[in-house]
PDB file of C-alpha atoms in Angstrom:
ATOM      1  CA  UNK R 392       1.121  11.984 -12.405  1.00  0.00           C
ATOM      2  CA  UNK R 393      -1.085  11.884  -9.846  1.00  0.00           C
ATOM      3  CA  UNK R 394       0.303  13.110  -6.277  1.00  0.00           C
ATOM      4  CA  UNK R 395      -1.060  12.230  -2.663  1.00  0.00           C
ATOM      5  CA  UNK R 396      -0.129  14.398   0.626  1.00  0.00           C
ATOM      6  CA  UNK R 397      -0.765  13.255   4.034  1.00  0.00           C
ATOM      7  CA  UNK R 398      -0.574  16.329   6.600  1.00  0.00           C
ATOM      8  CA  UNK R 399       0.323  15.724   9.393  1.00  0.00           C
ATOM      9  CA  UNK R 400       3.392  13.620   9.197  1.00  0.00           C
ATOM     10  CA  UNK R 401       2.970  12.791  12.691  1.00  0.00           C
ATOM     11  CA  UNK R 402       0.309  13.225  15.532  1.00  0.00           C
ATOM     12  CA  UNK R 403       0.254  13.155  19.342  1.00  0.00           C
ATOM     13  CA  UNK R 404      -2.794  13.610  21.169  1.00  0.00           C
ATOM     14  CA  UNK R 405      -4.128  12.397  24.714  1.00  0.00           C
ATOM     15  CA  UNK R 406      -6.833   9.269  24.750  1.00  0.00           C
ATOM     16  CA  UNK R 407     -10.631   9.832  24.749  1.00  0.00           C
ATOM     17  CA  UNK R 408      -9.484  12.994  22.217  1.00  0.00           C
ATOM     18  CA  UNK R 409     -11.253  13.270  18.543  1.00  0.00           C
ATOM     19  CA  UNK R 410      -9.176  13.887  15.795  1.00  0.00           C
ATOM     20  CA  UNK R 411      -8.677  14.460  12.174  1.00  0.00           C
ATOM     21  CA  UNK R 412      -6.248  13.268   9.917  1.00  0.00           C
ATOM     22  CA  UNK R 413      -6.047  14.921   6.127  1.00  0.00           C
ATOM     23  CA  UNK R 414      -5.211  13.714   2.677  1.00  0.00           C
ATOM     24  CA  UNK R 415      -5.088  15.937  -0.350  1.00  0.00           C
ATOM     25  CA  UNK R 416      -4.400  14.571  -3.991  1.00  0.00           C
ATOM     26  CA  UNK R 417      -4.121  16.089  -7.435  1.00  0.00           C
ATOM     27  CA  UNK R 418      -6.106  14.372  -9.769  1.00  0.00           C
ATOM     28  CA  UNK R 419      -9.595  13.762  -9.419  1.00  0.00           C
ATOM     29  CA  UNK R 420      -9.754  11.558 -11.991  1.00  0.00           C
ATOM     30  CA  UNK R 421     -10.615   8.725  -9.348  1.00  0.00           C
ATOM     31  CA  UNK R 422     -12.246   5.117  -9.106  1.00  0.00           C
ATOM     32  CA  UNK R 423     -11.753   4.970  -5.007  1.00  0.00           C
ATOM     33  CA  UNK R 424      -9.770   6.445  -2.196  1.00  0.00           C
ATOM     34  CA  UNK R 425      -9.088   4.012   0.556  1.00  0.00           C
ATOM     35  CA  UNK R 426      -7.390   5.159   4.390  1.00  0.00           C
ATOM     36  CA  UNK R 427      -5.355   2.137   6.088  1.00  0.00           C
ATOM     37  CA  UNK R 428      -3.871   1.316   8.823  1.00  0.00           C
ATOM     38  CA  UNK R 429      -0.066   0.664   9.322  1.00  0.00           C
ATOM     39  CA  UNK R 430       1.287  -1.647  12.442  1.00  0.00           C
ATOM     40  CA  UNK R 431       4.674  -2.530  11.870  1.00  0.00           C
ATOM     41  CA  UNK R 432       5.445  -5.757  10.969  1.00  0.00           C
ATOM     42  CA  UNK R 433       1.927  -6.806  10.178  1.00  0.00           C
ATOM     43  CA  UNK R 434       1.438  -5.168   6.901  1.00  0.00           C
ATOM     44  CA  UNK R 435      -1.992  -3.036   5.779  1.00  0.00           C
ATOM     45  CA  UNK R 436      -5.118  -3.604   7.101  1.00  0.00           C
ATOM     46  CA  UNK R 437      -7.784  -1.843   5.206  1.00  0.00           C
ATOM     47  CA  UNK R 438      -9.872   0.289   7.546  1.00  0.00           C
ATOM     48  CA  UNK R 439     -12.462   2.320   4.663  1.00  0.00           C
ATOM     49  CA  UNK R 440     -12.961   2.185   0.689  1.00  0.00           C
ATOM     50  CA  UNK R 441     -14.942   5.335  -0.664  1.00  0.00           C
ATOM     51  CA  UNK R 442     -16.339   4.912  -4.091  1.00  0.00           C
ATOM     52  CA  UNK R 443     -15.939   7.860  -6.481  1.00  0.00           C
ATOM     53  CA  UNK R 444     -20.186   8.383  -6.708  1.00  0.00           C
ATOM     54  CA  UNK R 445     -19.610   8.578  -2.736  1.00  0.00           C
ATOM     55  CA  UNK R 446     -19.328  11.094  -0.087  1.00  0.00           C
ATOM     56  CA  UNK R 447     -18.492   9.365   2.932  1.00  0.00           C
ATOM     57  CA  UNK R 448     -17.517   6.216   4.568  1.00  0.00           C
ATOM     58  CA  UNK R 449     -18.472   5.293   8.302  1.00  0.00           C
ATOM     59  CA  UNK R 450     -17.060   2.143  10.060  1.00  0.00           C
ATOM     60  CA  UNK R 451     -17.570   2.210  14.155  1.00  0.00           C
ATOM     61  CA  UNK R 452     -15.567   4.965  15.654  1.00  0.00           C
ATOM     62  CA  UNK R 453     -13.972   5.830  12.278  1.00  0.00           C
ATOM     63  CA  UNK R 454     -15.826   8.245   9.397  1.00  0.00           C
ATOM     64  CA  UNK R 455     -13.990   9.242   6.085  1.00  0.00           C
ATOM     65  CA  UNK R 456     -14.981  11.562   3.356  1.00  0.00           C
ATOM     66  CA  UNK R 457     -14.506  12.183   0.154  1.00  0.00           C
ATOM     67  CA  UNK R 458     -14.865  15.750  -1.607  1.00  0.00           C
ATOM     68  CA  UNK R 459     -13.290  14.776  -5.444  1.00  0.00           C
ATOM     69  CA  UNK R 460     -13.687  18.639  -6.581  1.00  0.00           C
ATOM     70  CA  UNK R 461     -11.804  19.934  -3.712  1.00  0.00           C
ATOM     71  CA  UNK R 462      -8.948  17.022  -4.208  1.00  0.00           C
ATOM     72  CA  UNK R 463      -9.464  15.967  -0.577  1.00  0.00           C
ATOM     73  CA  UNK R 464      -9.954  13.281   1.683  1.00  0.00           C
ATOM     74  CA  UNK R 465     -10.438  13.233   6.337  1.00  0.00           C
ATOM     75  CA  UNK R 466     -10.356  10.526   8.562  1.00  0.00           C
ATOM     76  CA  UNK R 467     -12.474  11.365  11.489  1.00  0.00           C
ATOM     77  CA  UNK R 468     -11.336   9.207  14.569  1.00  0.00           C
ATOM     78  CA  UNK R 469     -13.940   9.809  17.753  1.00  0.00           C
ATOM     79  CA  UNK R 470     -12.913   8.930  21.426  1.00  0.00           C
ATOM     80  CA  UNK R 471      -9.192   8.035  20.207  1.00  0.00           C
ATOM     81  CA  UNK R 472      -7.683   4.993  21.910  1.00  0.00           C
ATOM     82  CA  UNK R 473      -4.055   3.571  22.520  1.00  0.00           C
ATOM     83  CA  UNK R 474      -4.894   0.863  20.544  1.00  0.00           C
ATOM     84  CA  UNK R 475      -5.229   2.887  17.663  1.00  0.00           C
ATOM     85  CA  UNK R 476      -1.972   4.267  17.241  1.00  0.00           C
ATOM     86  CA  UNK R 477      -0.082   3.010  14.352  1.00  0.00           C
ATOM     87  CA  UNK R 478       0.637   4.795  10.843  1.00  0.00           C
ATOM     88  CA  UNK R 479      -2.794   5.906   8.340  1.00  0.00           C
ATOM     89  CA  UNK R 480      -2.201   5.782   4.895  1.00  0.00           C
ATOM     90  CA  UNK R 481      -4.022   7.196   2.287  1.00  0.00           C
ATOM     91  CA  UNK R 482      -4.331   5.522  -0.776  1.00  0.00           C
ATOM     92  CA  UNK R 483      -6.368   5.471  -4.216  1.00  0.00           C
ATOM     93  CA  UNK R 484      -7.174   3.992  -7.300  1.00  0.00           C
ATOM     94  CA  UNK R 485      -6.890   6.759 -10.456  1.00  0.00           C
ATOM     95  CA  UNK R 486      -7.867   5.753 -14.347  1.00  0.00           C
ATOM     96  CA  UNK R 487      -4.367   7.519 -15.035  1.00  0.00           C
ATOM     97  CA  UNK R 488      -2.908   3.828 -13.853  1.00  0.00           C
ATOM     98  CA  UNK R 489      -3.406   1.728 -16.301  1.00  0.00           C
ATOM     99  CA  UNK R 490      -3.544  -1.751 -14.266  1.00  0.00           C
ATOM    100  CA  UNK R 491      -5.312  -0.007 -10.975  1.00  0.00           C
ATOM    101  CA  UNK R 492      -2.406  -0.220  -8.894  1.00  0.00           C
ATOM    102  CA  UNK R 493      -2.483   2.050  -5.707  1.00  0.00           C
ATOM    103  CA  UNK R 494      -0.956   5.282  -5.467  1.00  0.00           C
ATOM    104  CA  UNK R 495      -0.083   6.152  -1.804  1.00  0.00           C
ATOM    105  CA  UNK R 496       0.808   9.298   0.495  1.00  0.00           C
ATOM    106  CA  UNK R 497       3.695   9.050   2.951  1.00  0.00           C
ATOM    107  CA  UNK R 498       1.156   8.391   5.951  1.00  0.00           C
ATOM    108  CA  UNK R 499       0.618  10.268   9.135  1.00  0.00           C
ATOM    109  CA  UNK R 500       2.085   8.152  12.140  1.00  0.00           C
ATOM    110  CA  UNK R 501      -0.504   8.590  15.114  1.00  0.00           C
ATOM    111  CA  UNK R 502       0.359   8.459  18.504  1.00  0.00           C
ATOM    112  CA  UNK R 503      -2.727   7.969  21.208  1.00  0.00           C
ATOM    113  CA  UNK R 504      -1.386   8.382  24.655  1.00  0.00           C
ATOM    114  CA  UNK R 505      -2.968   6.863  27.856  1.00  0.00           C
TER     115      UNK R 505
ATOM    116  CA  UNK K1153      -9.293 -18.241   5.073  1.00  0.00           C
ATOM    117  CA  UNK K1154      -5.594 -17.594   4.314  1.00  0.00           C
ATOM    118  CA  UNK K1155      -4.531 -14.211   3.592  1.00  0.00           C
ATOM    119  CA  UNK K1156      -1.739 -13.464   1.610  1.00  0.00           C
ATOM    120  CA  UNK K1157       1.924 -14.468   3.199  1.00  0.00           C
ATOM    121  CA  UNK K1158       5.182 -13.398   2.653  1.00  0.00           C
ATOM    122  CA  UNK K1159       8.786 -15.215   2.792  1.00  0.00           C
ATOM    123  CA  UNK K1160      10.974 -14.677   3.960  1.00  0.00           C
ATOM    124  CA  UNK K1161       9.770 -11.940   6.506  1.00  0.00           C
ATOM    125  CA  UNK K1162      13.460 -10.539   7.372  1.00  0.00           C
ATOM    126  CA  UNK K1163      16.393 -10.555   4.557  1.00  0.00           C
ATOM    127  CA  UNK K1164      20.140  -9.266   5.629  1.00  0.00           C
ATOM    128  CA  UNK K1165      22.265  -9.759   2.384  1.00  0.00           C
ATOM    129  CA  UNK K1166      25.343  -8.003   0.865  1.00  0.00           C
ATOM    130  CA  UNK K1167      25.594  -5.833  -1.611  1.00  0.00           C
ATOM    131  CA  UNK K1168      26.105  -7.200  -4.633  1.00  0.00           C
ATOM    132  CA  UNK K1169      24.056 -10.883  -3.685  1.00  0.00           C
ATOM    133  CA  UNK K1170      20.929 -11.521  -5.733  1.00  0.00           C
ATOM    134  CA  UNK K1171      17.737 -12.117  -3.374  1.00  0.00           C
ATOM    135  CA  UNK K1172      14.451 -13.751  -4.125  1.00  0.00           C
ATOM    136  CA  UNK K1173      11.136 -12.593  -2.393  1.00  0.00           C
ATOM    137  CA  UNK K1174       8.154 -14.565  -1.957  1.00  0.00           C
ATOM    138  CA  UNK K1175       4.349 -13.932  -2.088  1.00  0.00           C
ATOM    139  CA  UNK K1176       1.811 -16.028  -1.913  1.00  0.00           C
ATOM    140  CA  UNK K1177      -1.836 -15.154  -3.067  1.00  0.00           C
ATOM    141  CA  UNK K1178      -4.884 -15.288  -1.636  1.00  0.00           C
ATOM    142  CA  UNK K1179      -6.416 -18.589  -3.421  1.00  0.00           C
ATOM    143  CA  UNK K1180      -8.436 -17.606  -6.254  1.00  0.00           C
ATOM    144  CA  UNK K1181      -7.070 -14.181  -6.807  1.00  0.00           C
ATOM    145  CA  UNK K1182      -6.188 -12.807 -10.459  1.00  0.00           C
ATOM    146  CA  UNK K1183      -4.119 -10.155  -9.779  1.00  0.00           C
ATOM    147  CA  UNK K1184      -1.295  -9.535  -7.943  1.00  0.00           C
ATOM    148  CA  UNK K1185       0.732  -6.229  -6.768  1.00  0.00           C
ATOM    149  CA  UNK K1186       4.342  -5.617  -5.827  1.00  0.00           C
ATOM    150  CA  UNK K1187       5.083  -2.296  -3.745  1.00  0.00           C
ATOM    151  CA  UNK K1188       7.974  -1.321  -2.032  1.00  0.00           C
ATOM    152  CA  UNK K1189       8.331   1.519   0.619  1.00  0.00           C
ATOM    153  CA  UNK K1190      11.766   2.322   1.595  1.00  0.00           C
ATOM    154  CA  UNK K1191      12.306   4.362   5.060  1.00  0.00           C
ATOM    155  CA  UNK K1192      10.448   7.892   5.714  1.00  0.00           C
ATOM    156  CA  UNK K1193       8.798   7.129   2.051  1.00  0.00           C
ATOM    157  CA  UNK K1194       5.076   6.176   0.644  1.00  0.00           C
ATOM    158  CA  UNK K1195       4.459   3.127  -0.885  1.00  0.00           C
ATOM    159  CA  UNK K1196       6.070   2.756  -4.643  1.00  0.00           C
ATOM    160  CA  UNK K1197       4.317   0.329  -7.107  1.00  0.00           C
ATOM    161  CA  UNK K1198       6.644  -1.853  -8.418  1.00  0.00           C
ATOM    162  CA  UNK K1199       4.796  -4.688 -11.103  1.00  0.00           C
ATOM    163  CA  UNK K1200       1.352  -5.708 -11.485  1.00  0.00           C
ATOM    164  CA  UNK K1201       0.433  -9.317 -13.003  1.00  0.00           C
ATOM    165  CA  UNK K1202      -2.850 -10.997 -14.330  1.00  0.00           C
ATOM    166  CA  UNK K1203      -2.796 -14.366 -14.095  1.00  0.00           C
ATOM    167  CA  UNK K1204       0.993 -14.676 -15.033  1.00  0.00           C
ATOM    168  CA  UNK K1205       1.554 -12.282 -17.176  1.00  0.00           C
ATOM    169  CA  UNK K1206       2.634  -8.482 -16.329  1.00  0.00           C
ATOM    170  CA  UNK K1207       0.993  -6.368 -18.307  1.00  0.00           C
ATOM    171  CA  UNK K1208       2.489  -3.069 -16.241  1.00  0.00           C
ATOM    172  CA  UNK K1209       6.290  -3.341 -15.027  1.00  0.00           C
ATOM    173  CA  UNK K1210       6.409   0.209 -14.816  1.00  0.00           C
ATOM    174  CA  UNK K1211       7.386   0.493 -11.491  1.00  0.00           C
ATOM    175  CA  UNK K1212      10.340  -1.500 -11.404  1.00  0.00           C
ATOM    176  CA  UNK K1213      13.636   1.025 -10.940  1.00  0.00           C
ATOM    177  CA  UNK K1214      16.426  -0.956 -12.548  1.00  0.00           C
ATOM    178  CA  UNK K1215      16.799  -3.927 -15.066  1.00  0.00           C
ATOM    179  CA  UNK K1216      18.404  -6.011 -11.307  1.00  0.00           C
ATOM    180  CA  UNK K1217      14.477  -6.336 -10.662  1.00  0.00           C
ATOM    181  CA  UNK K1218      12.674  -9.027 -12.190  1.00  0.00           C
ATOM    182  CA  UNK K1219       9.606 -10.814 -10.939  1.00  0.00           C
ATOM    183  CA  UNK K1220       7.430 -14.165 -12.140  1.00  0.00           C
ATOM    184  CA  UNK K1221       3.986 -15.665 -11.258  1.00  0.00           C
ATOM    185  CA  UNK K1222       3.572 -19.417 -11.795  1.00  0.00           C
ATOM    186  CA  UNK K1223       0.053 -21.007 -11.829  1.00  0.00           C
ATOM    187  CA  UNK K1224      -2.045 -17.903 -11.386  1.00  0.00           C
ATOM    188  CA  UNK K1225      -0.643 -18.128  -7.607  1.00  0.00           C
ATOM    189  CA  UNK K1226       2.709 -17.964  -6.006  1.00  0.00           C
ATOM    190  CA  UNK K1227       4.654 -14.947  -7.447  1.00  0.00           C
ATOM    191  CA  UNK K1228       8.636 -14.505  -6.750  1.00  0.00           C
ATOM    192  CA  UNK K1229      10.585 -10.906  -7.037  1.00  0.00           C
ATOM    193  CA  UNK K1230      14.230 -10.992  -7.473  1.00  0.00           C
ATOM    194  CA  UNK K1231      16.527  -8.103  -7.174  1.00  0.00           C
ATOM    195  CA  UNK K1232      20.244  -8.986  -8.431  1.00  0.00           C
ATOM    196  CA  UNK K1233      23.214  -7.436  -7.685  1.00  0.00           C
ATOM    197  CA  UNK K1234      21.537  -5.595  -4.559  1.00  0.00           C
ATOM    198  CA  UNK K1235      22.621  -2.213  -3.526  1.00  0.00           C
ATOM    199  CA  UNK K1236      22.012  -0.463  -0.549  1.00  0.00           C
ATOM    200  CA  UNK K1237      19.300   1.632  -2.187  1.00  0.00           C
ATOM    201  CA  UNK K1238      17.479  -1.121  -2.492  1.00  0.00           C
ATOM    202  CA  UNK K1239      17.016  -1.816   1.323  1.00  0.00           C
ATOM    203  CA  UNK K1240      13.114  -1.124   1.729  1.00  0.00           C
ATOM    204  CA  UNK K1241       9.848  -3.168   3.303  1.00  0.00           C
ATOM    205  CA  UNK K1242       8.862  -5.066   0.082  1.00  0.00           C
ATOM    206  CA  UNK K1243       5.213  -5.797   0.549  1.00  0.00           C
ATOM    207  CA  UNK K1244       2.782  -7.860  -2.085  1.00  0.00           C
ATOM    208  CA  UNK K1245      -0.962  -7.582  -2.506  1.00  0.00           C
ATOM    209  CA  UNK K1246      -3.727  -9.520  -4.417  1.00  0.00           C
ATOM    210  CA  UNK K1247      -7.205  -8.892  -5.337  1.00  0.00           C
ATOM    211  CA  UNK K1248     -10.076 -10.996  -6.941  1.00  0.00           C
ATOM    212  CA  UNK K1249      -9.012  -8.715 -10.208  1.00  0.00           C
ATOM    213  CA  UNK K1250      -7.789  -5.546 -11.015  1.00  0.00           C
ATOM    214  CA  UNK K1251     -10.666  -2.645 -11.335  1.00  0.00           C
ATOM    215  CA  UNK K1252     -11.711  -0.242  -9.322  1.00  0.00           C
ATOM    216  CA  UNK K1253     -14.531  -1.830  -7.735  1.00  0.00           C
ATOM    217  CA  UNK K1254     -14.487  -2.298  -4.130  1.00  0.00           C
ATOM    218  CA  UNK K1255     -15.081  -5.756  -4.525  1.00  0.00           C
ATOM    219  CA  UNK K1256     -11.327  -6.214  -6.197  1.00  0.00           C
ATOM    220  CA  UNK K1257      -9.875  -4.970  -2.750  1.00  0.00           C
ATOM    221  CA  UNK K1258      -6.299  -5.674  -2.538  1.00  0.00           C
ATOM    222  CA  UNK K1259      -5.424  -7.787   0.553  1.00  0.00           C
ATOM    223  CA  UNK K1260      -2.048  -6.768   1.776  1.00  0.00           C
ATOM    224  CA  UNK K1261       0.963  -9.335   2.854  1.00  0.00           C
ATOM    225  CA  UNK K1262       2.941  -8.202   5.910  1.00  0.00           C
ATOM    226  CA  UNK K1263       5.657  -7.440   3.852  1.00  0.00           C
ATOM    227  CA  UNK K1264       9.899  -8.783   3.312  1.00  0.00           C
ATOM    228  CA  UNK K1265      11.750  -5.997   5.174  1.00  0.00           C
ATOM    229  CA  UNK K1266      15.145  -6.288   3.171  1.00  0.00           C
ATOM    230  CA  UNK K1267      18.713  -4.940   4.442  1.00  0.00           C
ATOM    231  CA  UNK K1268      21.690  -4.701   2.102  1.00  0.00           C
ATOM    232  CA  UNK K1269      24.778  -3.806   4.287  1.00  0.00           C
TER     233      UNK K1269
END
């Protein structure tokens, strides 16, 4: 069964700061590995999709990579904002789920302060 | 266009009442995802359908959850006899169909946040 770990549970850091946020699985038997964003009460928004032929993922401030031997995943955030705090889920699609449902880590709830 | 919607948004039943959840696909889309993430806890996958049939009801925890699709679109999930256990964010996703293409993206609702007192 495949297993996904989000470290840290929970992140503080002052704005304009560049951070990191980490997600580890145990099967590498993957299609994709996606990183989303959490606001409460508006559902998921999607934020990056990594293929499992790719590396790495860039989308404006935001950069994720992908390292399938290591069983490992970042989210590089530059110049962190308020805006962006809200909870980042990691998520993926492995062929050990039959009808390629997503299998999630408990998130890492990100705090930007002004 | 429309993404996909959720009804009702906020549910505050007692235990033991049955409660029906509603999702409604993005137009179009083949498959369609039930999760459910309960407090301090990751996302669970609940039921999966394809068209209107559920080929993978894996997920679901207890024979008090059922769920339908009608017409390849609007898909219901009822939970009978609800316990407090059951109390949770119940969210639904679709995608054009299920692979692992990033084309077939699931599109997230913004979830039923349930309470059973």
């Amino acid at each position: 069964k495949q297993e996904v770990t989000q470290i840290p549970a929970a992140l503080s850091v002052p704005e304009g700061e560049n951070l990191v946020l980490n997600c580890s699985f145990t099967d590498s038997a993957i299609y994709n590995l996606q990183w989303f964003r959490q606001d409460p009460g508006k559902g998921l928004t999607s934020l990056l999709l990594i293929q499992s032929s790719q590396r790495e993922q860039t989308s404006g401030r935001l950069n994720a990579s992908l390292d399938k031997s290591s069983g490992r995943s970042t989210l590089y955030i530059a110049a962190s904002q308020p805006g962006d705090s809200a909870t980042y889920l990691c998520a993926l699609q492995y062929s050990g789920a039959g009808s390629y449902q997503l299998t999630f880590g408990k998130g890492t709830k990100l705090s930007v302060i002004p | 266009g429309a993404g996909v919607s959720q009804s009702p948004s906020n549910k505050v039943t007692e235990k033991g009442k049955d409660v029906e959840l509603r999702c409604d696909p993005i137009s179009g889309h083949t498959a369609l995802y039930w999760y459910r993430q309960r407090l301090g806890q990751g996302l669970e996958f609940l039921i999966y359908f394809q068209g209107n049939s559920a080929p993978d009801k894996s997920g679901l925890p207890s024979d008090r959850f059922s769920a339908e699709r009608t017409g390849e679109s609007v898909s219901t999930l009822t939970i009978q006899r609800t316990q407090q256990e059951d109390s949770a964010v119940y969210l639904c996703a679709s995608s054009l169909a299920a692979s692992g293409w990033s084309t077939d993206t699931q599109y997230f609702g913004p979830g039923t946040r349930l309470t059973v007192l």
